[in-house]
Amino acid sequence: MNIILLGPPGAGKGTQARHLVETRGMVQLSTGDMLRAAKDSGSEMGKVVADVMARGALVTDEIVIGLIREQLNTVNAKGFIFDGFPRTLAQADALTELLKNEGESLDAVVEMEVDDEALVARITARSTCGGCGEVYNDNTKPEPVDGKCSNCGEAGKFQRRADDNEESLKTRLMEYYKKTSPLIGYYYAKEMLTRIDGLGAIEKVQGDIAAVLDK
Ligand code: AMP
């Protein structure tokens, strides 16, 4: 089963994708994670995208479609979770084609709805474990005082994303509304869209997504 988690930055896509990886053995394809890895490795492509990402703008369709193309031939019986991809209509069309070439298709699109004020509050309070990707929040789930990640136990790995600041966030939200939100109508028309409330407790959201997958 192949699904897209669709939603603005801070909607909780990464957290939910990781849960599906752990519980269902699905494979998470996060273009944001791939781009950050390229940036950290200092590759040519990483250098090209670094500035764009820091500003909160979208990198080109060509680059992200190329990243997804490279991953789709991974042997994987449980399906892919597309997290942060597609973000434009051109990427959505490319995804349909890429899956078709692999003899696959998309089964569901889950839109995680969260209001803008909650997004800003979430993102500016967010930190992540660099070891395993566990997400923390200064208000609702602070980093453990012993400095060790509660999920993987690694010490001193907490990081804040360079683009998790109010300035970049404004651009990221604008990009979402201008370029990504048309995908809601696109997948609705294809009868693939299910909307869920992304603001509930993590377990509630997990249950809502499971209901879509098990339908
Ligand atoms: P994310 O981790 O999904 O919030 O992505 C972080 C940043 O990477 C975004 O703000 C964009 O600059 C870039 N990015 C990630 N995925 C895409 C995509 N599908 N299309 C264009 N840019 C992307």
mmCIF file of C-alpha atoms and ligand atoms in Angstrom:
data_model
loop_
_atom_site.group_PDB
_atom_site.id
_atom_site.type_symbol
_atom_site.label_atom_id
_atom_site.label_comp_id
_atom_site.label_asym_id
_atom_site.label_seq_id
_atom_site.Cartn_x
_atom_site.Cartn_y
_atom_site.Cartn_z
ATOM 1 C CA MET A 1 0.000 0.000 0.000
ATOM 2 C CA ASN A 2 1.408 3.375 -1.022
ATOM 3 C CA ILE A 3 0.185 6.531 0.692
ATOM 4 C CA ILE A 4 0.861 10.247 0.789
ATOM 5 C CA LEU A 5 0.811 12.210 4.038
ATOM 6 C CA LEU A 6 -0.211 15.687 2.965
ATOM 7 C CA GLY A 7 -0.192 18.749 5.177
ATOM 8 C CA PRO A 8 1.579 22.007 5.991
ATOM 9 C CA PRO A 9 4.936 22.132 7.766
ATOM 10 C CA GLY A 10 4.482 21.087 11.381
ATOM 11 C CA ALA A 11 1.330 19.042 10.745
ATOM 12 C CA GLY A 12 3.062 15.949 12.145
ATOM 13 C CA LYS A 13 3.723 14.076 8.887
ATOM 14 C CA GLY A 14 7.200 12.905 9.928
ATOM 15 C CA THR A 15 6.046 11.712 13.349
ATOM 16 C CA GLN A 16 3.181 9.733 11.838
ATOM 17 C CA ALA A 17 5.352 8.345 9.037
ATOM 18 C CA ARG A 18 7.886 7.029 11.564
ATOM 19 C CA HIS A 19 5.080 5.304 13.458
ATOM 20 C CA LEU A 20 3.935 3.566 10.267
ATOM 21 C CA VAL A 21 7.512 2.448 9.597
ATOM 22 C CA GLU A 22 7.736 0.956 13.100
ATOM 23 C CA THR A 23 4.319 -0.676 13.201
ATOM 24 C CA ARG A 24 3.758 -1.722 9.598
ATOM 25 C CA GLY A 25 7.217 -1.992 8.085
ATOM 26 C CA MET A 26 6.374 0.585 5.443
ATOM 27 C CA VAL A 27 9.191 2.647 3.897
ATOM 28 C CA GLN A 28 9.212 6.406 4.571
ATOM 29 C CA LEU A 29 10.315 8.583 1.688
ATOM 30 C CA SER A 30 10.821 12.097 3.031
ATOM 31 C CA THR A 31 12.268 14.487 0.461
ATOM 32 C CA GLY A 32 13.028 16.951 3.299
ATOM 33 C CA ASP A 33 15.199 14.308 5.039
ATOM 34 C CA MET A 34 16.890 13.410 1.741
ATOM 35 C CA LEU A 35 17.645 17.067 0.999
ATOM 36 C CA ARG A 36 18.993 17.674 4.528
ATOM 37 C CA ALA A 37 21.236 14.607 4.134
ATOM 38 C CA ALA A 38 22.505 15.974 0.785
ATOM 39 C CA LYS A 39 23.163 19.339 2.413
ATOM 40 C CA ASP A 40 25.036 17.772 5.359
ATOM 41 C CA SER A 41 27.143 15.608 3.040
ATOM 42 C CA GLY A 42 28.344 18.749 1.246
ATOM 43 C CA SER A 43 27.486 17.301 -2.194
ATOM 44 C CA GLU A 44 27.067 19.616 -5.193
ATOM 45 C CA MET A 45 23.301 19.186 -5.056
ATOM 46 C CA GLY A 46 23.378 19.834 -1.317
ATOM 47 C CA LYS A 47 25.113 23.149 -1.906
ATOM 48 C CA VAL A 48 22.529 24.144 -4.502
ATOM 49 C CA VAL A 49 19.568 23.462 -2.212
ATOM 50 C CA ALA A 50 21.005 24.793 1.066
ATOM 51 C CA ASP A 51 20.031 28.428 0.513
ATOM 52 C CA VAL A 52 16.611 27.623 -0.881
ATOM 53 C CA MET A 53 15.826 25.418 2.109
ATOM 54 C CA ALA A 54 17.099 27.941 4.638
ATOM 55 C CA ARG A 55 14.692 30.514 3.170
ATOM 56 C CA GLY A 56 11.818 28.062 3.293
ATOM 57 C CA ALA A 57 11.247 28.084 -0.480
ATOM 58 C CA LEU A 58 10.704 24.945 -2.560
ATOM 59 C CA VAL A 59 13.625 23.330 -4.388
ATOM 60 C CA THR A 60 13.034 22.510 -8.034
ATOM 61 C CA ASP A 61 10.662 19.759 -9.123
ATOM 62 C CA GLU A 62 13.499 18.222 -11.116
ATOM 63 C CA ILE A 63 15.682 17.681 -8.043
ATOM 64 C CA VAL A 64 13.013 16.186 -5.792
ATOM 65 C CA ILE A 65 11.515 14.001 -8.520
ATOM 66 C CA GLY A 66 15.049 12.687 -9.161
ATOM 67 C CA LEU A 67 15.435 11.849 -5.461
ATOM 68 C CA ILE A 68 12.163 9.939 -5.384
ATOM 69 C CA ARG A 69 12.952 8.128 -8.636
ATOM 70 C CA GLU A 70 16.184 6.787 -7.088
ATOM 71 C CA GLN A 71 14.273 5.305 -4.137
ATOM 72 C CA LEU A 72 11.305 3.704 -5.832
ATOM 73 C CA ASN A 73 13.091 0.560 -6.903
ATOM 74 C CA THR A 74 13.836 -0.307 -3.255
ATOM 75 C CA VAL A 75 12.501 -3.790 -2.588
ATOM 76 C CA ASN A 76 9.554 -3.151 -0.376
ATOM 77 C CA ALA A 77 6.507 -5.333 0.156
ATOM 78 C CA LYS A 78 4.703 -3.096 2.650
ATOM 79 C CA GLY A 79 4.535 0.079 0.636
ATOM 80 C CA PHE A 80 5.825 3.623 0.659
ATOM 81 C CA ILE A 81 4.796 6.601 2.763
ATOM 82 C CA PHE A 82 5.450 9.790 0.816
ATOM 83 C CA ASP A 83 6.189 12.472 3.411
ATOM 84 C CA GLY A 84 6.632 16.017 2.097
ATOM 85 C CA PHE A 85 6.332 14.837 -1.506
ATOM 86 C CA PRO A 86 4.587 15.696 -3.771
ATOM 87 C CA ARG A 87 4.450 19.442 -3.060
ATOM 88 C CA THR A 88 3.400 20.677 -6.520
ATOM 89 C CA LEU A 89 1.005 19.446 -9.189
ATOM 90 C CA ALA A 90 3.985 18.642 -11.451
ATOM 91 C CA GLN A 91 5.420 16.434 -8.691
ATOM 92 C CA ALA A 92 2.046 14.736 -8.235
ATOM 93 C CA ASP A 93 1.845 13.899 -11.939
ATOM 94 C CA ALA A 94 5.444 12.665 -11.892
ATOM 95 C CA LEU A 95 4.688 10.427 -8.917
ATOM 96 C CA THR A 96 1.781 8.784 -10.731
ATOM 97 C CA GLU A 97 4.097 8.061 -13.680
ATOM 98 C CA LEU A 98 7.002 6.829 -11.545
ATOM 99 C CA LEU A 99 4.750 4.436 -9.643
ATOM 100 C CA LYS A 100 3.189 3.217 -12.857
ATOM 101 C CA ASN A 101 6.665 2.415 -14.232
ATOM 102 C CA GLU A 102 7.238 0.195 -11.185
ATOM 103 C CA GLY A 103 3.867 -1.522 -11.662
ATOM 104 C CA GLU A 104 2.591 0.290 -8.570
ATOM 105 C CA SER A 105 -0.044 2.885 -7.790
ATOM 106 C CA LEU A 106 -1.125 5.234 -5.065
ATOM 107 C CA ASP A 107 -3.745 3.889 -2.649
ATOM 108 C CA ALA A 108 -4.605 6.805 -0.391
ATOM 109 C CA VAL A 109 -3.819 10.421 0.424
ATOM 110 C CA VAL A 110 -4.250 11.512 4.017
ATOM 111 C CA GLU A 111 -4.548 15.242 4.545
ATOM 112 C CA MET A 112 -3.550 16.273 8.055
ATOM 113 C CA GLU A 113 -5.388 19.477 8.903
ATOM 114 C CA VAL A 114 -3.875 21.846 11.467
ATOM 115 C CA ASP A 115 -4.629 25.529 11.940
ATOM 116 C CA ASP A 116 -1.875 28.060 11.236
ATOM 117 C CA GLU A 117 -1.479 29.349 14.784
ATOM 118 C CA ALA A 118 -0.938 25.835 16.067
ATOM 119 C CA LEU A 119 1.653 25.248 13.345
ATOM 120 C CA VAL A 120 3.697 28.283 14.300
ATOM 121 C CA ALA A 121 3.554 27.307 17.977
ATOM 122 C CA ARG A 122 4.568 23.735 17.180
ATOM 123 C CA ILE A 123 7.411 24.528 14.848
ATOM 124 C CA THR A 124 9.079 27.221 16.883
ATOM 125 C CA ALA A 125 9.063 24.841 19.909
ATOM 126 C CA ARG A 126 10.295 21.807 17.961
ATOM 127 C CA SER A 127 13.540 19.872 18.354
ATOM 128 C CA THR A 128 14.537 16.487 16.986
ATOM 129 C CA CYS A 129 16.896 13.693 17.983
ATOM 130 C CA GLY A 130 19.629 13.525 15.328
ATOM 131 C CA GLY A 131 20.044 9.826 16.100
ATOM 132 C CA CYS A 132 16.544 8.510 15.403
ATOM 133 C CA GLY A 133 14.359 11.463 14.368
ATOM 134 C CA GLU A 134 12.200 11.456 17.523
ATOM 135 C CA VAL A 135 10.421 14.796 17.748
ATOM 136 C CA TYR A 136 10.290 16.875 20.955
ATOM 137 C CA ASN A 137 8.349 20.019 21.827
ATOM 138 C CA ASP A 138 9.401 22.556 24.475
ATOM 139 C CA ASN A 139 5.835 22.764 25.796
ATOM 140 C CA THR A 140 4.246 19.369 25.324
ATOM 141 C CA LYS A 141 7.202 16.950 25.211
ATOM 142 C CA PRO A 142 10.415 18.552 26.463
ATOM 143 C CA GLU A 143 13.809 16.947 25.832
ATOM 144 C CA PRO A 144 14.698 14.643 28.775
ATOM 145 C CA VAL A 145 16.828 16.470 31.361
ATOM 146 C CA ASP A 146 19.522 13.758 31.240
ATOM 147 C CA GLY A 147 20.150 14.731 27.603
ATOM 148 C CA LYS A 148 19.358 11.223 26.328
ATOM 149 C CA CYS A 149 16.724 10.568 23.700
ATOM 150 C CA SER A 150 13.759 8.708 25.206
ATOM 151 C CA ASN A 151 13.418 6.655 22.017
ATOM 152 C CA CYS A 152 16.962 5.606 21.036
ATOM 153 C CA GLY A 153 18.922 6.499 24.189
ATOM 154 C CA GLU A 154 21.603 8.488 22.342
ATOM 155 C CA ALA A 155 22.978 11.430 24.327
ATOM 156 C CA GLY A 156 23.505 15.013 23.201
ATOM 157 C CA LYS A 157 21.888 14.612 19.789
ATOM 158 C CA PHE A 158 19.052 17.111 20.080
ATOM 159 C CA GLN A 159 18.916 19.533 17.159
ATOM 160 C CA ARG A 160 16.770 22.388 15.934
ATOM 161 C CA ARG A 161 16.184 22.742 12.229
ATOM 162 C CA ALA A 162 17.731 25.860 10.702
ATOM 163 C CA ASP A 163 14.430 26.591 8.927
ATOM 164 C CA ASP A 164 12.278 26.230 12.075
ATOM 165 C CA ASN A 165 12.214 29.989 12.714
ATOM 166 C CA GLU A 166 9.343 32.437 12.240
ATOM 167 C CA GLU A 167 10.868 34.086 9.160
ATOM 168 C CA SER A 168 11.391 30.856 7.143
ATOM 169 C CA LEU A 169 8.145 29.492 8.432
ATOM 170 C CA LYS A 170 6.224 32.367 6.847
ATOM 171 C CA THR A 171 7.738 31.458 3.470
ATOM 172 C CA ARG A 172 7.118 27.735 4.028
ATOM 173 C CA LEU A 173 3.449 28.389 4.808
ATOM 174 C CA MET A 174 3.112 30.669 1.782
ATOM 175 C CA GLU A 175 4.666 28.006 -0.446
ATOM 176 C CA TYR A 176 2.277 25.460 1.013
ATOM 177 C CA TYR A 177 -0.825 27.531 0.302
ATOM 178 C CA LYS A 178 0.318 28.641 -3.147
ATOM 179 C CA LYS A 179 1.815 25.450 -4.537
ATOM 180 C CA THR A 180 0.919 22.450 -2.382
ATOM 181 C CA SER A 181 -2.660 23.044 -1.257
ATOM 182 C CA PRO A 182 -4.007 22.615 -4.843
ATOM 183 C CA LEU A 183 -3.113 18.930 -4.355
ATOM 184 C CA ILE A 184 -6.024 18.672 -1.938
ATOM 185 C CA GLY A 185 -8.498 19.306 -4.750
ATOM 186 C CA TYR A 186 -6.454 17.209 -7.148
ATOM 187 C CA TYR A 187 -6.581 14.087 -4.971
ATOM 188 C CA TYR A 188 -10.160 14.771 -3.895
ATOM 189 C CA ALA A 189 -11.176 14.695 -7.553
ATOM 190 C CA LYS A 190 -9.315 11.411 -7.923
ATOM 191 C CA GLU A 191 -11.353 10.091 -4.941
ATOM 192 C CA MET A 192 -8.219 9.361 -2.968
ATOM 193 C CA LEU A 193 -8.356 12.019 -0.277
ATOM 194 C CA THR A 194 -9.228 11.534 3.375
ATOM 195 C CA ARG A 195 -9.056 14.506 5.712
ATOM 196 C CA ILE A 196 -8.137 13.975 9.330
ATOM 197 C CA ASP A 197 -7.692 16.329 12.274
ATOM 198 C CA GLY A 198 -3.934 16.670 12.751
ATOM 199 C CA LEU A 199 -4.315 18.582 16.005
ATOM 200 C CA GLY A 200 -5.441 15.716 18.214
ATOM 201 C CA ALA A 201 -3.209 13.642 20.482
ATOM 202 C CA ILE A 202 -0.572 11.654 18.578
ATOM 203 C CA GLU A 203 -2.375 8.371 19.378
ATOM 204 C CA LYS A 204 -5.688 9.720 18.088
ATOM 205 C CA VAL A 205 -4.054 10.789 14.818
ATOM 206 C CA GLN A 206 -2.366 7.362 14.588
ATOM 207 C CA GLY A 207 -5.795 5.753 14.936
ATOM 208 C CA ASP A 208 -7.329 7.970 12.270
ATOM 209 C CA ILE A 209 -4.538 7.122 9.822
ATOM 210 C CA ALA A 210 -4.789 3.408 10.624
ATOM 211 C CA ALA A 211 -8.509 3.574 9.834
ATOM 212 C CA VAL A 212 -7.694 4.925 6.363
ATOM 213 C CA LEU A 213 -5.062 2.249 5.730
ATOM 214 C CA ASP A 214 -7.281 -0.605 6.945
ATOM 215 C CA LYS A 215 -10.383 0.490 5.071
HETATM 216 P P1 AMP B 1 10.347 19.267 5.101
HETATM 217 O O1 AMP B 1 11.337 18.526 5.947
HETATM 218 O O2 AMP B 1 9.423 18.358 4.379
HETATM 219 O O3 AMP B 1 9.647 20.363 5.852
HETATM 220 O O4 AMP B 1 11.206 19.998 3.948
HETATM 221 C C1 AMP B 1 12.200 20.952 4.267
HETATM 222 C C2 AMP B 1 12.520 21.792 3.047
HETATM 223 O O5 AMP B 1 13.032 20.968 1.986
HETATM 224 C C3 AMP B 1 11.328 22.510 2.408
HETATM 225 O O6 AMP B 1 11.039 23.742 3.043
HETATM 226 C C4 AMP B 1 11.831 22.712 0.973
HETATM 227 O O7 AMP B 1 12.791 23.742 0.909
HETATM 228 C C5 AMP B 1 12.548 21.399 0.725
HETATM 229 N N1 AMP B 1 11.646 20.342 0.200
HETATM 230 C C6 AMP B 1 11.315 19.173 0.806
HETATM 231 N N2 AMP B 1 10.495 18.437 0.029
HETATM 232 C C7 AMP B 1 10.294 19.163 -1.098
HETATM 233 C C8 AMP B 1 9.510 18.958 -2.275
HETATM 234 N N3 AMP B 1 8.762 17.845 -2.428
HETATM 235 N N4 AMP B 1 9.546 19.916 -3.228
HETATM 236 C C9 AMP B 1 10.292 21.040 -3.095
HETATM 237 N N5 AMP B 1 11.034 21.310 -1.999
HETATM 238 C C10 AMP B 1 11.040 20.378 -0.996
#
